[in-house]
């Protein structure tokens, strides 16, 4: 029997119809500023007005009336002009603009933090004007200036290091509780040996949550998160599921994170997960290569995990079979980056040579097969990374400034595993490259190969290739369109029988769910078109989504995924997001799947809601040495 649809799905069609009608009557259409009329008199009917402009003019006039409807419109809608948007802003140009300030002393440092609603980072005269903006800010604890100061890579009365201004702005913008950030040098007061720096940031509303409920089954989910607890940058997350059709009807998870402890950029993460098929308790302290000039990175931590892993299915299986797996793990690594000496005083190289060492101690309690053994794994890696960033908008967000990573990374990893039963060696190599241009778009490619070697036999190996391309942004007035293409291939080499790949959701077909469709080799292609509309309601922007997914699976070292009929998924939907809130992007999609899994109750048509992003950037920062993923 097909599981009951959640509450939001039962009322999906009338809800979408109501949203569209409401947008036509009371939504905010983001208007492009008009030019001032000249002295020439032009007949009014010779200049046609766009549909969304007519709506805004009518709503503006209605909001000026002293009626209940007028007061309501004035309270929830904003009629100000759009902020100026710059697309494809080359971060390298900003770097070169700031290079003339390298090694100058920071004389004055002014920091301004803005609340989540009603303020503009590009127009400091903008203030909250309606009731909802003021009410939202009253419930929000603004980020403290000391927290912003601790994130900067420069300090007052100290010389500016190369890239410090550009990297500091990027780090602020990538902070989860900050919507946008600007760092400005006051050129009028700059001297030959000192500068005055102005930092301005804009918060998001850090308290958020989500939930769902199915009246027919009584099952549901509640999730809450606070990304900036008391304005100090602490992050708290919690989730609870109830009345589930599982061996145990409830599941719970929670996490607590503290970032940049004592201005060291060391973060602490505490996690607790109690689900039916996965339980975890873990604590980690970590420091990444957060900046191009970061010299040291590393982490130390421990985890205790109980899980049930899927066992290889047989053709007769109608339900998945699981095996118990219990283990504890202690993990530590340390990395060091080296900068090549440059004899060009006007050029700061972004290339870094990085070495890393890692030790992982794993102790198994309960194992489902004989392929698991307690072991100590020692790994070492060396890599070369070039990192730079560009700015653009309407990539994965709805208008906020986004940093696009470009560059290259190549790394080699070697190691030795000493186990209770046998010992073996490990070798891996990976490379990745990305280019970006406002007129071309973004192109990323990567390849990774890794394998264990025991008695001159390769085992548990994997070859993974990936390519991502998105087009430049096409614009028609206030409507914007972008296309995404993603191709991935994962090929297992002498994998253990219980190590299998799925094509569910982000691993292949979005909206697809099957516990029995598995394989050791997988190839997927995904296409998506996003049409960003000018319509918004209470700050929630609307985009339409069109997608097509295709996936091939096969089992065995000599098998070819392309010899079998692929699984496919096609669909359309809507995407909602408010950039000022910490809520995830809400997606409501309708999917069609021509090929159905055997022995499973799966409908060809499916309506589903998801908040998980399907595409994301891969940064070119060096990470801890590790075993190539097979998942």
Coordinates of C-alpha atoms in Angstrom, one line a residue:
X1 CA 0.0 0.0 0.0
X2 CA 1.3 3.4 -0.9
X3 CA 2.1 5.5 2.2
X4 CA -0.5 8.3 2.9
X5 CA 0.4 11.6 1.5
X6 CA 1.3 14.4 4.0
X7 CA -1.1 17.1 4.9
X8 CA 0.5 19.7 2.6
X9 CA 0.1 17.4 -0.4
X10 CA -3.6 16.8 0.1
X11 CA -4.2 20.5 -0.3
X12 CA -1.4 21.2 -2.8
X13 CA -3.6 22.1 -5.8
X14 CA -5.9 24.6 -4.1
X15 CA -2.9 26.0 -2.2
X16 CA -0.9 26.6 -5.4
X17 CA -4.0 28.1 -7.1
X18 CA -4.5 30.4 -4.2
X19 CA -0.8 31.5 -4.2
X20 CA -1.0 32.3 -7.9
X21 CA -4.2 34.3 -7.5
X22 CA -2.8 36.1 -4.5
X23 CA 0.3 36.9 -6.4
X24 CA -1.8 38.4 -9.1
X25 CA -3.7 40.5 -6.6
X26 CA -1.5 41.3 -3.6
X27 CA 2.1 40.1 -4.3
X28 CA 5.1 42.4 -4.6
X29 CA 6.5 42.5 -8.1
X30 CA 10.1 43.7 -8.0
X31 CA 10.1 46.8 -10.3
X32 CA 13.1 47.9 -12.3
X33 CA 13.7 51.6 -11.6
X34 CA 12.3 53.9 -14.3
X35 CA 14.2 56.7 -15.9
X36 CA 13.1 60.3 -15.3
X37 CA 10.9 61.6 -18.1
X38 CA 12.3 64.3 -20.4
X39 CA 10.7 67.5 -21.6
X40 CA 9.2 65.8 -24.7
X41 CA 5.6 65.0 -24.3
X42 CA 4.8 61.5 -25.3
X43 CA 1.3 60.1 -25.6
X44 CA 0.7 57.8 -22.7
X45 CA -0.7 54.9 -24.7
X46 CA 2.5 54.8 -26.9
X47 CA 4.6 53.5 -23.9
X48 CA 3.0 50.2 -22.8
X49 CA 3.4 49.3 -19.2
X50 CA 4.4 45.8 -18.2
X51 CA 1.9 43.7 -16.4
X52 CA 3.8 43.5 -13.1
X53 CA 4.3 47.3 -13.1
X54 CA 0.5 47.8 -13.5
X55 CA -0.1 45.6 -10.6
X56 CA 2.4 47.5 -8.4
X57 CA 1.0 50.8 -9.4
X58 CA -2.5 49.7 -8.5
X59 CA -1.3 48.2 -5.2
X60 CA 0.6 51.3 -4.3
X61 CA -2.5 53.5 -4.8
X62 CA -4.6 51.0 -2.8
X63 CA -2.1 51.1 0.1
X64 CA -2.5 54.9 0.3
X65 CA -6.2 54.6 1.1
X66 CA -7.3 54.8 4.7
X67 CA -9.2 51.5 4.5
X68 CA -8.6 48.2 6.2
X69 CA -7.3 46.8 2.9
X70 CA -5.0 49.8 2.4
X71 CA -3.5 49.4 5.9
X72 CA -3.0 45.7 5.3
X73 CA -1.2 46.2 2.0
X74 CA 1.0 48.9 3.6
X75 CA 1.9 46.6 6.4
X76 CA 3.0 43.6 4.3
X77 CA 4.3 45.0 1.1
X78 CA 7.4 47.1 0.3
X79 CA 7.2 49.5 -2.7
X80 CA 10.8 50.7 -2.7
X81 CA 13.0 50.3 -5.7
X82 CA 15.2 47.4 -6.1
X83 CA 18.8 47.4 -4.8
X84 CA 21.3 47.7 -7.6
X85 CA 22.3 44.2 -8.6
X86 CA 25.7 43.4 -10.1
X87 CA 26.2 40.1 -11.9
X88 CA 29.5 38.4 -12.7
X89 CA 31.5 40.8 -10.5
X90 CA 35.1 39.5 -10.8
X91 CA 36.6 39.0 -7.4
X92 CA 40.0 39.2 -9.0
X93 CA 39.3 42.8 -9.9
X94 CA 38.5 43.6 -6.3
X95 CA 41.7 41.9 -5.3
X96 CA 43.8 44.0 -7.7
X97 CA 42.0 47.2 -6.5
X98 CA 43.0 46.4 -2.9
X99 CA 46.5 45.3 -3.7
X100 CA 47.8 48.8 -3.4
X101 CA 46.8 48.7 0.3
X102 CA 48.9 45.6 1.1
X103 CA 51.0 46.0 4.3
X104 CA 49.4 49.4 5.2
X105 CA 48.4 49.8 8.8
X106 CA 44.7 49.7 9.7
X107 CA 44.2 53.0 11.4
X108 CA 40.5 52.9 12.1
X109 CA 38.1 49.9 11.9
X110 CA 34.3 50.7 11.9
X111 CA 31.8 47.8 12.1
X112 CA 28.1 48.2 11.5
X113 CA 25.7 45.2 11.8
X114 CA 22.1 45.5 10.4
X115 CA 19.0 43.7 11.5
X116 CA 17.3 41.1 9.3
X117 CA 14.4 43.1 8.0
X118 CA 14.0 46.5 6.4
X119 CA 17.7 47.5 6.1
X120 CA 19.8 47.5 3.0
X121 CA 23.5 46.8 2.8
X122 CA 23.8 49.0 -0.3
X123 CA 21.6 51.9 1.1
X124 CA 22.3 52.7 4.7
X125 CA 19.5 55.2 4.8
X126 CA 16.9 52.4 4.3
X127 CA 15.1 51.6 7.6
X128 CA 12.1 49.3 8.5
X129 CA 8.8 51.0 7.5
X130 CA 6.0 48.4 7.9
X131 CA 4.7 46.5 10.9
X132 CA 6.1 43.1 9.9
X133 CA 9.6 44.4 9.4
X134 CA 9.7 46.1 12.8
X135 CA 8.0 43.1 14.5
X136 CA 10.5 40.7 13.0
X137 CA 13.5 42.7 14.1
X138 CA 12.1 42.9 17.7
X139 CA 12.2 39.1 17.9
X140 CA 15.8 39.0 16.5
X141 CA 19.0 39.3 18.5
X142 CA 21.4 41.2 16.2
X143 CA 24.9 39.8 15.7
X144 CA 27.4 41.4 18.0
X145 CA 30.2 43.6 16.5
X146 CA 32.7 41.6 18.5
X147 CA 31.6 38.4 16.7
X148 CA 32.2 40.1 13.3
X149 CA 35.5 41.5 14.4
X150 CA 36.7 38.0 15.4
X151 CA 36.0 36.8 11.9
X152 CA 38.2 39.4 10.2
X153 CA 41.6 38.4 9.0
X154 CA 43.0 41.8 9.9
X155 CA 43.0 44.0 13.1
X156 CA 43.3 47.6 14.0
X157 CA 46.8 48.9 14.3
X158 CA 48.2 46.0 12.4
X159 CA 49.4 45.9 8.7
X160 CA 47.1 44.4 6.1
X161 CA 48.2 41.1 4.7
X162 CA 47.6 40.3 1.0
X163 CA 44.1 39.1 0.3
X164 CA 42.9 39.9 3.8
X165 CA 40.2 42.3 2.8
X166 CA 38.7 40.1 0.0
X167 CA 38.9 36.9 2.0
X168 CA 37.4 38.5 5.1
X169 CA 34.4 39.7 3.1
X170 CA 33.9 36.2 1.6
X171 CA 34.1 34.5 5.0
X172 CA 31.5 36.9 6.5
X173 CA 29.2 36.2 3.5
X174 CA 29.5 32.5 3.9
X175 CA 28.6 32.6 7.5
X176 CA 25.2 31.0 7.9
X177 CA 23.6 33.7 10.0
X178 CA 24.8 36.6 7.7
X179 CA 22.9 37.4 4.5
X180 CA 25.5 39.7 3.0
X181 CA 28.7 41.7 3.8
X182 CA 30.7 44.5 2.4
X183 CA 34.2 45.7 3.4
X184 CA 35.1 49.1 2.1
X185 CA 38.4 51.1 2.2
X186 CA 37.9 54.8 2.7
X187 CA 40.0 56.1 -0.2
X188 CA 39.6 59.7 0.8
X189 CA 41.4 59.2 4.1
X190 CA 43.9 56.7 2.9
X191 CA 47.6 57.7 3.2
X192 CA 50.8 56.0 2.0
X193 CA 51.1 54.0 5.1
X194 CA 47.6 53.6 6.7
X195 CA 44.0 53.0 5.8
X196 CA 40.5 53.3 7.3
X197 CA 38.3 50.3 6.9
X198 CA 34.5 50.1 7.1
X199 CA 32.7 46.8 7.6
X200 CA 28.9 46.4 7.2
X201 CA 26.9 43.1 7.5
X202 CA 23.3 42.2 7.3
X203 CA 21.8 39.4 9.4
X204 CA 19.2 36.8 8.5
X205 CA 16.4 36.0 10.9
X206 CA 18.4 33.2 12.6
X207 CA 15.5 31.4 14.3
X208 CA 13.7 29.0 12.0
X209 CA 12.0 25.6 11.6
X210 CA 9.9 23.4 9.5
X211 CA 7.4 20.6 9.9
X212 CA 4.9 18.3 8.2
X213 CA 1.8 16.3 9.3
X214 CA -0.3 13.6 7.7
X215 CA -3.9 13.5 9.2
X216 CA -4.6 10.0 7.9
X217 CA -1.7 8.3 9.7
X218 CA -1.0 10.9 12.4
X219 CA 2.7 10.9 11.5
X220 CA 4.7 14.1 11.2
X221 CA 8.0 15.9 11.7
X222 CA 9.0 19.0 13.6
X223 CA 12.4 20.7 13.1
X224 CA 13.8 23.8 14.9
X225 CA 17.1 25.6 14.6
X226 CA 18.8 28.7 15.9
X227 CA 21.8 29.7 13.8
X228 CA 23.0 32.7 16.0
X229 CA 22.0 32.0 19.6
X230 CA 21.9 35.2 21.5
X231 CA 23.8 36.9 18.7
X232 CA 27.0 34.9 19.6
X233 CA 27.2 32.6 16.6
X234 CA 26.3 29.4 18.5
X235 CA 24.1 27.1 16.4
X236 CA 21.4 24.8 17.9
X237 CA 19.4 22.3 15.8
X238 CA 16.8 19.7 16.7
X239 CA 14.4 17.4 14.9
X240 CA 11.6 15.1 16.0
X241 CA 9.5 12.6 14.0
X242 CA 6.5 10.9 15.5
X243 CA 3.9 8.2 14.7
X244 CA 6.2 6.6 12.0
X245 CA 5.5 3.3 10.3
X246 CA 8.8 1.9 11.5
X247 CA 9.9 -0.6 14.2
X248 CA 9.9 2.4 16.6
X249 CA 7.4 5.1 15.9
X250 CA 9.7 8.1 16.8
X251 CA 13.1 9.5 15.9
X252 CA 15.0 12.4 17.3
X253 CA 18.3 14.2 16.5
X254 CA 20.1 17.3 17.7
X255 CA 23.3 19.2 17.3
X256 CA 25.2 22.1 19.0
X257 CA 28.0 24.0 17.3
X258 CA 30.4 26.8 18.4
X259 CA 32.5 28.4 15.6
X260 CA 35.7 30.4 15.8
X261 CA 36.5 29.8 19.4
X262 CA 38.7 32.5 20.8
X263 CA 39.3 34.0 17.3
X264 CA 41.3 30.8 16.4
X265 CA 38.8 29.6 13.7
X266 CA 38.6 26.4 15.7
X267 CA 35.0 25.1 15.7
X268 CA 33.3 22.5 18.0
X269 CA 30.5 20.2 16.9
X270 CA 28.4 18.0 19.2
X271 CA 25.9 15.6 17.5
X272 CA 23.3 13.2 18.7
X273 CA 21.1 11.1 16.4
X274 CA 18.7 8.4 17.4
X275 CA 16.9 7.0 14.4
X276 CA 15.5 3.5 13.7
X277 CA 18.4 2.4 11.4
X278 CA 21.1 4.8 12.5
X279 CA 22.3 6.1 15.9
X280 CA 25.3 8.4 16.5
X281 CA 27.0 10.3 19.3
X282 CA 30.0 12.4 18.3
X283 CA 32.2 15.3 19.3
X284 CA 34.7 17.0 17.0
X285 CA 37.0 20.0 17.2
X286 CA 38.1 21.2 13.7
X287 CA 39.9 24.0 11.9
X288 CA 39.7 24.1 8.1
X289 CA 41.9 25.8 5.5
X290 CA 39.3 28.6 5.6
X291 CA 41.4 31.1 3.8
X292 CA 44.0 31.1 1.0
X293 CA 46.6 32.3 3.5
X294 CA 45.7 29.7 6.2
X295 CA 48.9 27.8 7.2
X296 CA 47.5 25.1 9.6
X297 CA 44.3 23.0 9.6
X298 CA 43.3 19.9 11.4
X299 CA 40.7 18.2 13.6
X300 CA 40.3 15.7 16.4
X301 CA 37.3 13.9 17.6
X302 CA 35.5 10.7 18.4
X303 CA 32.2 9.0 17.4
X304 CA 30.1 6.1 18.5
X305 CA 27.8 4.6 15.9
X306 CA 25.1 1.9 15.7
X307 CA 23.5 1.3 12.4
X308 CA 21.7 -1.2 10.2
X309 CA 23.2 -1.5 6.8
X310 CA 21.3 -2.9 3.7
X311 CA 22.4 -6.4 2.7
X312 CA 22.6 -7.4 -1.0
X313 CA 19.1 -8.0 -2.3
X314 CA 18.0 -11.1 -4.1
X315 CA 15.5 -11.2 -7.0
X316 CA 12.9 -12.7 -4.7
X317 CA 13.1 -10.0 -2.1
X318 CA 10.1 -7.9 -1.5
X319 CA 11.4 -6.1 1.6
X320 CA 14.9 -4.9 2.3
X321 CA 17.2 -7.0 4.6
X322 CA 19.4 -5.3 7.1
X323 CA 22.5 -6.3 9.2
X324 CA 23.6 -4.8 12.5
X325 CA 26.9 -2.8 12.6
X326 CA 28.3 -1.2 15.7
X327 CA 31.7 0.6 16.1
X328 CA 33.5 3.4 17.7
X329 CA 36.1 5.7 16.0
X330 CA 38.8 8.1 17.0
X331 CA 40.1 10.5 14.4
X332 CA 42.8 13.1 14.2
X333 CA 44.6 14.9 11.3
X334 CA 46.9 17.9 10.8
X335 CA 47.7 19.8 7.6
X336 CA 50.2 22.5 6.7
X337 CA 50.1 24.8 3.7
X338 CA 53.2 26.3 2.0
X339 CA 53.3 29.4 -0.1
X340 CA 55.8 29.7 -2.9
X341 CA 58.0 32.7 -2.8
X342 CA 57.1 35.4 -5.3
X343 CA 59.6 37.9 -6.6
X344 CA 56.8 40.1 -8.1
X345 CA 56.0 42.6 -5.4
X346 CA 52.7 43.5 -7.2
X347 CA 51.4 39.9 -7.4
X348 CA 50.2 37.6 -4.6
X349 CA 50.1 34.0 -5.8
X350 CA 47.0 32.0 -4.8
X351 CA 48.7 28.6 -5.3
X352 CA 49.5 26.6 -2.2
X353 CA 51.4 23.3 -1.7
X354 CA 49.7 21.4 1.2
X355 CA 50.7 18.3 3.1
X356 CA 48.5 16.4 5.6
X357 CA 48.7 13.4 8.0
X358 CA 45.8 11.5 9.5
X359 CA 45.3 8.7 11.9
X360 CA 41.9 6.8 12.3
X361 CA 41.3 4.1 14.9
X362 CA 38.1 2.0 14.4
X363 CA 36.9 -0.7 16.8
X364 CA 34.0 -2.8 15.7
X365 CA 31.6 -4.5 18.2
X366 CA 28.9 -6.1 16.1
X367 CA 29.5 -6.8 12.3
X368 CA 27.0 -8.1 9.7
X369 CA 29.6 -9.9 7.6
X370 CA 33.3 -11.0 7.8
X371 CA 34.3 -8.0 5.7
X372 CA 34.7 -5.7 8.7
X373 CA 37.7 -5.7 10.9
X374 CA 39.0 -3.4 13.7
X375 CA 41.9 -1.4 12.3
X376 CA 44.2 1.6 12.6
X377 CA 44.5 3.5 9.3
X378 CA 47.4 5.9 8.8
X379 CA 47.2 8.3 5.8
X380 CA 49.4 10.9 4.3
X381 CA 48.6 13.2 1.3
X382 CA 50.2 16.0 -0.7
X383 CA 48.3 18.4 -2.9
X384 CA 48.5 21.7 -4.8
X385 CA 45.5 24.1 -4.7
X386 CA 44.7 27.3 -6.5
X387 CA 41.6 29.1 -5.2
X388 CA 39.8 32.2 -6.3
X389 CA 36.2 33.4 -6.1
X390 CA 33.8 35.3 -8.2
X391 CA 30.5 37.0 -7.2
X392 CA 27.1 36.5 -8.9
X393 CA 23.5 36.1 -8.0
X394 CA 20.6 33.7 -8.8
X395 CA 22.6 30.6 -8.6
X396 CA 21.4 28.7 -5.6
X397 CA 19.8 31.7 -3.9
X398 CA 17.1 34.2 -4.9
X399 CA 19.1 37.3 -5.3
X400 CA 21.7 37.4 -2.5
X401 CA 25.4 37.7 -3.3
X402 CA 26.9 34.3 -3.8
X403 CA 30.6 33.4 -4.0
X404 CA 31.5 31.1 -6.9
X405 CA 34.7 29.0 -6.3
X406 CA 37.1 28.6 -9.3
X407 CA 40.6 27.2 -9.6
X408 CA 42.2 23.8 -9.5
X409 CA 43.2 21.1 -7.0
X410 CA 45.3 18.0 -7.4
X411 CA 46.2 15.6 -4.6
X412 CA 47.8 12.2 -4.0
X413 CA 47.1 10.0 -0.9
X414 CA 48.9 7.0 0.4
X415 CA 48.4 5.0 3.6
X416 CA 48.6 1.7 5.5
X417 CA 45.9 -0.1 7.4
X418 CA 46.8 -2.4 10.2
X419 CA 43.9 -4.7 11.0
X420 CA 43.1 -7.5 13.4
X421 CA 42.9 -10.0 10.6
X422 CA 45.0 -8.6 7.7
X423 CA 47.0 -5.6 6.7
X424 CA 46.9 -3.7 3.5
X425 CA 48.0 -0.5 1.7
X426 CA 45.9 2.3 0.3
X427 CA 46.5 4.7 -2.7
X428 CA 44.4 7.5 -4.2
X429 CA 44.6 10.4 -6.6
X430 CA 42.2 13.1 -7.4
X431 CA 42.0 16.2 -9.5
X432 CA 39.4 19.0 -10.1
X433 CA 39.1 22.1 -12.2
X434 CA 36.5 24.9 -12.5
X435 CA 36.2 28.0 -14.7
X436 CA 33.7 30.8 -14.6
X437 CA 32.7 33.6 -16.9
X438 CA 29.6 35.8 -16.7
X439 CA 29.1 35.4 -20.5
X440 CA 29.7 31.6 -20.5
X441 CA 28.6 30.3 -17.1
X442 CA 30.3 27.9 -14.8
X443 CA 32.0 24.6 -15.7
X444 CA 33.4 22.2 -13.1
X445 CA 35.0 18.8 -13.6
X446 CA 36.6 16.3 -11.3
X447 CA 38.0 12.7 -11.2
X448 CA 39.0 10.6 -8.2
X449 CA 40.5 7.1 -8.0
X450 CA 41.2 5.2 -4.8
X451 CA 41.9 1.6 -3.9
X452 CA 43.2 -0.7 -1.2
X453 CA 46.0 -3.2 -2.2
X454 CA 46.3 -6.6 -0.4
X455 CA 48.7 -9.3 -1.6
X456 CA 49.0 -7.5 -4.9
X457 CA 45.2 -7.5 -5.4
X458 CA 43.2 -4.4 -5.7
X459 CA 40.1 -4.3 -3.5
X460 CA 37.4 -1.8 -2.4
X461 CA 38.4 0.5 -5.2
X462 CA 36.3 3.3 -6.8
X463 CA 36.6 5.5 -9.8
X464 CA 34.4 8.6 -9.7
X465 CA 34.0 11.3 -12.3
X466 CA 31.7 14.4 -12.2
X467 CA 30.9 17.4 -14.3
X468 CA 28.7 20.4 -13.5
X469 CA 27.7 23.2 -15.8
X470 CA 25.3 26.1 -15.4
X471 CA 24.6 28.7 -18.0
X472 CA 24.8 32.4 -17.8
X473 CA 21.7 34.2 -16.4
X474 CA 19.2 35.1 -19.1
X475 CA 16.9 38.0 -18.3
X476 CA 13.6 39.3 -19.7
X477 CA 12.8 42.4 -17.6
X478 CA 12.3 41.0 -14.0
X479 CA 12.2 37.4 -15.1
X480 CA 15.4 35.4 -15.0
X481 CA 16.3 31.9 -16.3
X482 CA 19.2 29.6 -15.7
X483 CA 19.9 26.0 -16.8
X484 CA 21.9 23.4 -14.9
X485 CA 23.5 20.2 -16.2
X486 CA 25.1 17.6 -13.9
X487 CA 26.8 14.3 -14.9
X488 CA 28.2 11.8 -12.5
X489 CA 29.7 8.3 -12.8
X490 CA 30.7 6.0 -9.9
X491 CA 32.4 2.7 -10.7
X492 CA 33.1 0.2 -7.9
X493 CA 36.1 -2.1 -8.3
X494 CA 36.2 -5.3 -6.3
X495 CA 33.7 -3.9 -3.7
X496 CA 32.3 -6.0 -0.9
X497 CA 28.9 -7.5 -1.6
X498 CA 27.1 -5.3 1.0
X499 CA 28.6 -2.1 -0.5
X500 CA 26.0 -1.0 -3.0
X501 CA 25.0 2.2 -4.7
X502 CA 21.5 3.7 -4.8
X503 CA 19.8 6.2 -7.2
X504 CA 17.5 7.7 -4.6
X505 CA 17.0 11.5 -4.6
X506 CA 20.4 13.4 -4.6
X507 CA 22.2 10.2 -5.7
X508 CA 20.2 9.9 -8.9
X509 CA 16.5 10.7 -9.4
X510 CA 14.9 13.3 -7.2
X511 CA 11.7 12.0 -5.6
X512 CA 12.7 8.4 -6.3
X513 CA 12.7 6.0 -3.3
X514 CA 13.7 2.3 -3.4
X515 CA 15.5 0.1 -1.0
X516 CA 16.0 -2.7 -3.5
X517 CA 17.3 -0.9 -6.6
X518 CA 21.0 -1.2 -6.0
X519 CA 24.2 -1.7 -7.9
X520 CA 28.0 -1.4 -7.8
X521 CA 28.3 0.9 -10.9
X522 CA 26.2 4.0 -11.5
X523 CA 25.9 6.7 -14.1
X524 CA 23.5 9.7 -13.7
X525 CA 22.6 12.7 -15.8
X526 CA 20.5 15.6 -14.4
X527 CA 19.0 18.7 -16.0
X528 CA 17.2 21.5 -14.4
X529 CA 15.8 24.9 -15.5
X530 CA 15.0 27.6 -12.9
X531 CA 12.8 30.5 -13.9
X532 CA 12.9 33.2 -11.2
X533 CA 9.8 35.3 -11.2
X534 CA 9.4 38.9 -9.9
X535 CA 6.7 37.8 -7.5
X536 CA 7.1 37.7 -3.8
X537 CA 4.8 37.5 -0.8
X538 CA 6.0 38.6 2.6
X539 CA 9.6 38.3 1.3
X540 CA 9.1 34.8 -0.1
X541 CA 10.4 34.7 -3.7
X542 CA 8.9 32.3 -6.2
X543 CA 10.7 30.3 -8.9
X544 CA 9.4 27.5 -11.2
X545 CA 11.4 24.4 -11.7
X546 CA 11.6 22.0 -14.6
X547 CA 13.8 18.8 -14.3
X548 CA 14.7 15.6 -16.0
X549 CA 16.9 12.9 -14.4
X550 CA 18.2 9.6 -15.8
X551 CA 20.2 6.9 -14.1
X552 CA 21.9 3.6 -15.1
X553 CA 22.9 0.8 -12.6
X554 CA 24.8 -2.4 -13.0
X555 CA 26.6 -5.0 -10.7
X556 CA 30.0 -6.5 -11.2
X557 CA 33.5 -5.4 -12.2
X558 CA 33.0 -6.2 -15.9
X559 CA 29.4 -4.9 -16.1
X560 CA 28.4 -1.8 -18.1
X561 CA 25.5 0.3 -16.7
X562 CA 24.5 1.3 -20.2
X563 CA 23.4 -2.2 -21.2
X564 CA 20.3 -2.0 -19.0
X565 CA 17.2 0.2 -19.4
X566 CA 17.8 3.3 -17.3
X567 CA 15.5 4.7 -14.6
X568 CA 14.1 8.1 -15.5
X569 CA 12.3 10.9 -13.7
X570 CA 10.6 14.0 -15.2
X571 CA 8.9 16.8 -13.3
X572 CA 7.9 20.3 -12.7
X573 CA 7.3 22.3 -9.5
X574 CA 7.7 25.5 -7.5
X575 CA 10.4 26.8 -5.2
X576 CA 10.0 29.3 -2.5
X577 CA 12.6 31.1 -0.4
X578 CA 13.0 34.0 1.9
X579 CA 16.6 35.1 1.9
X580 CA 16.1 37.0 5.2
X581 CA 15.1 33.9 7.1
X582 CA 17.0 30.8 8.1
X583 CA 14.3 28.5 6.7
X584 CA 15.5 26.2 4.0
X585 CA 14.3 26.5 0.4
X586 CA 10.8 25.0 0.1
X587 CA 10.3 22.9 -3.0
X588 CA 7.0 21.3 -4.1
X589 CA 7.5 19.0 -7.1
X590 CA 5.5 16.7 -9.2
X591 CA 7.5 13.7 -10.7
X592 CA 6.8 11.1 -13.3
X593 CA 8.8 7.8 -13.3
X594 CA 8.2 5.6 -16.4
X595 CA 10.2 2.6 -15.1
X596 CA 9.1 1.3 -11.7
X597 CA 11.1 -0.9 -9.3
X598 CA 10.2 -4.5 -9.3
X599 CA 8.6 -6.0 -6.1
X600 CA 7.9 -2.6 -4.7
X601 CA 4.7 -0.5 -4.4
X602 CA 5.8 2.6 -6.2
X603 CA 3.5 5.0 -8.1
X604 CA 4.5 6.4 -11.5
X605 CA 3.4 9.8 -10.4
X606 CA 4.5 11.3 -7.2
X607 CA 4.0 14.7 -5.5
X608 CA 6.7 15.5 -2.9
X609 CA 8.1 18.3 -0.9
X610 CA 11.8 18.7 -0.2
X611 CA 14.1 21.3 1.3
X612 CA 17.4 19.6 0.4
X613 CA 19.5 21.3 -2.3
X614 CA 20.3 19.2 -5.4
X615 CA 23.3 21.1 -6.7
X616 CA 26.1 22.7 -4.9
X617 CA 29.6 24.1 -5.4
X618 CA 32.7 22.1 -4.6
X619 CA 35.4 24.3 -3.1
X620 CA 39.0 23.9 -3.9
X621 CA 40.3 23.9 -0.4
X622 CA 42.4 21.0 0.8
X623 CA 40.6 18.7 3.2
X624 CA 41.7 15.9 5.4
X625 CA 43.4 12.8 3.9
X626 CA 40.7 10.1 3.4
X627 CA 39.4 7.1 1.6
X628 CA 37.5 7.9 -1.6
X629 CA 33.8 7.8 -1.0
X630 CA 31.6 5.1 -2.4
X631 CA 28.0 6.1 -1.9

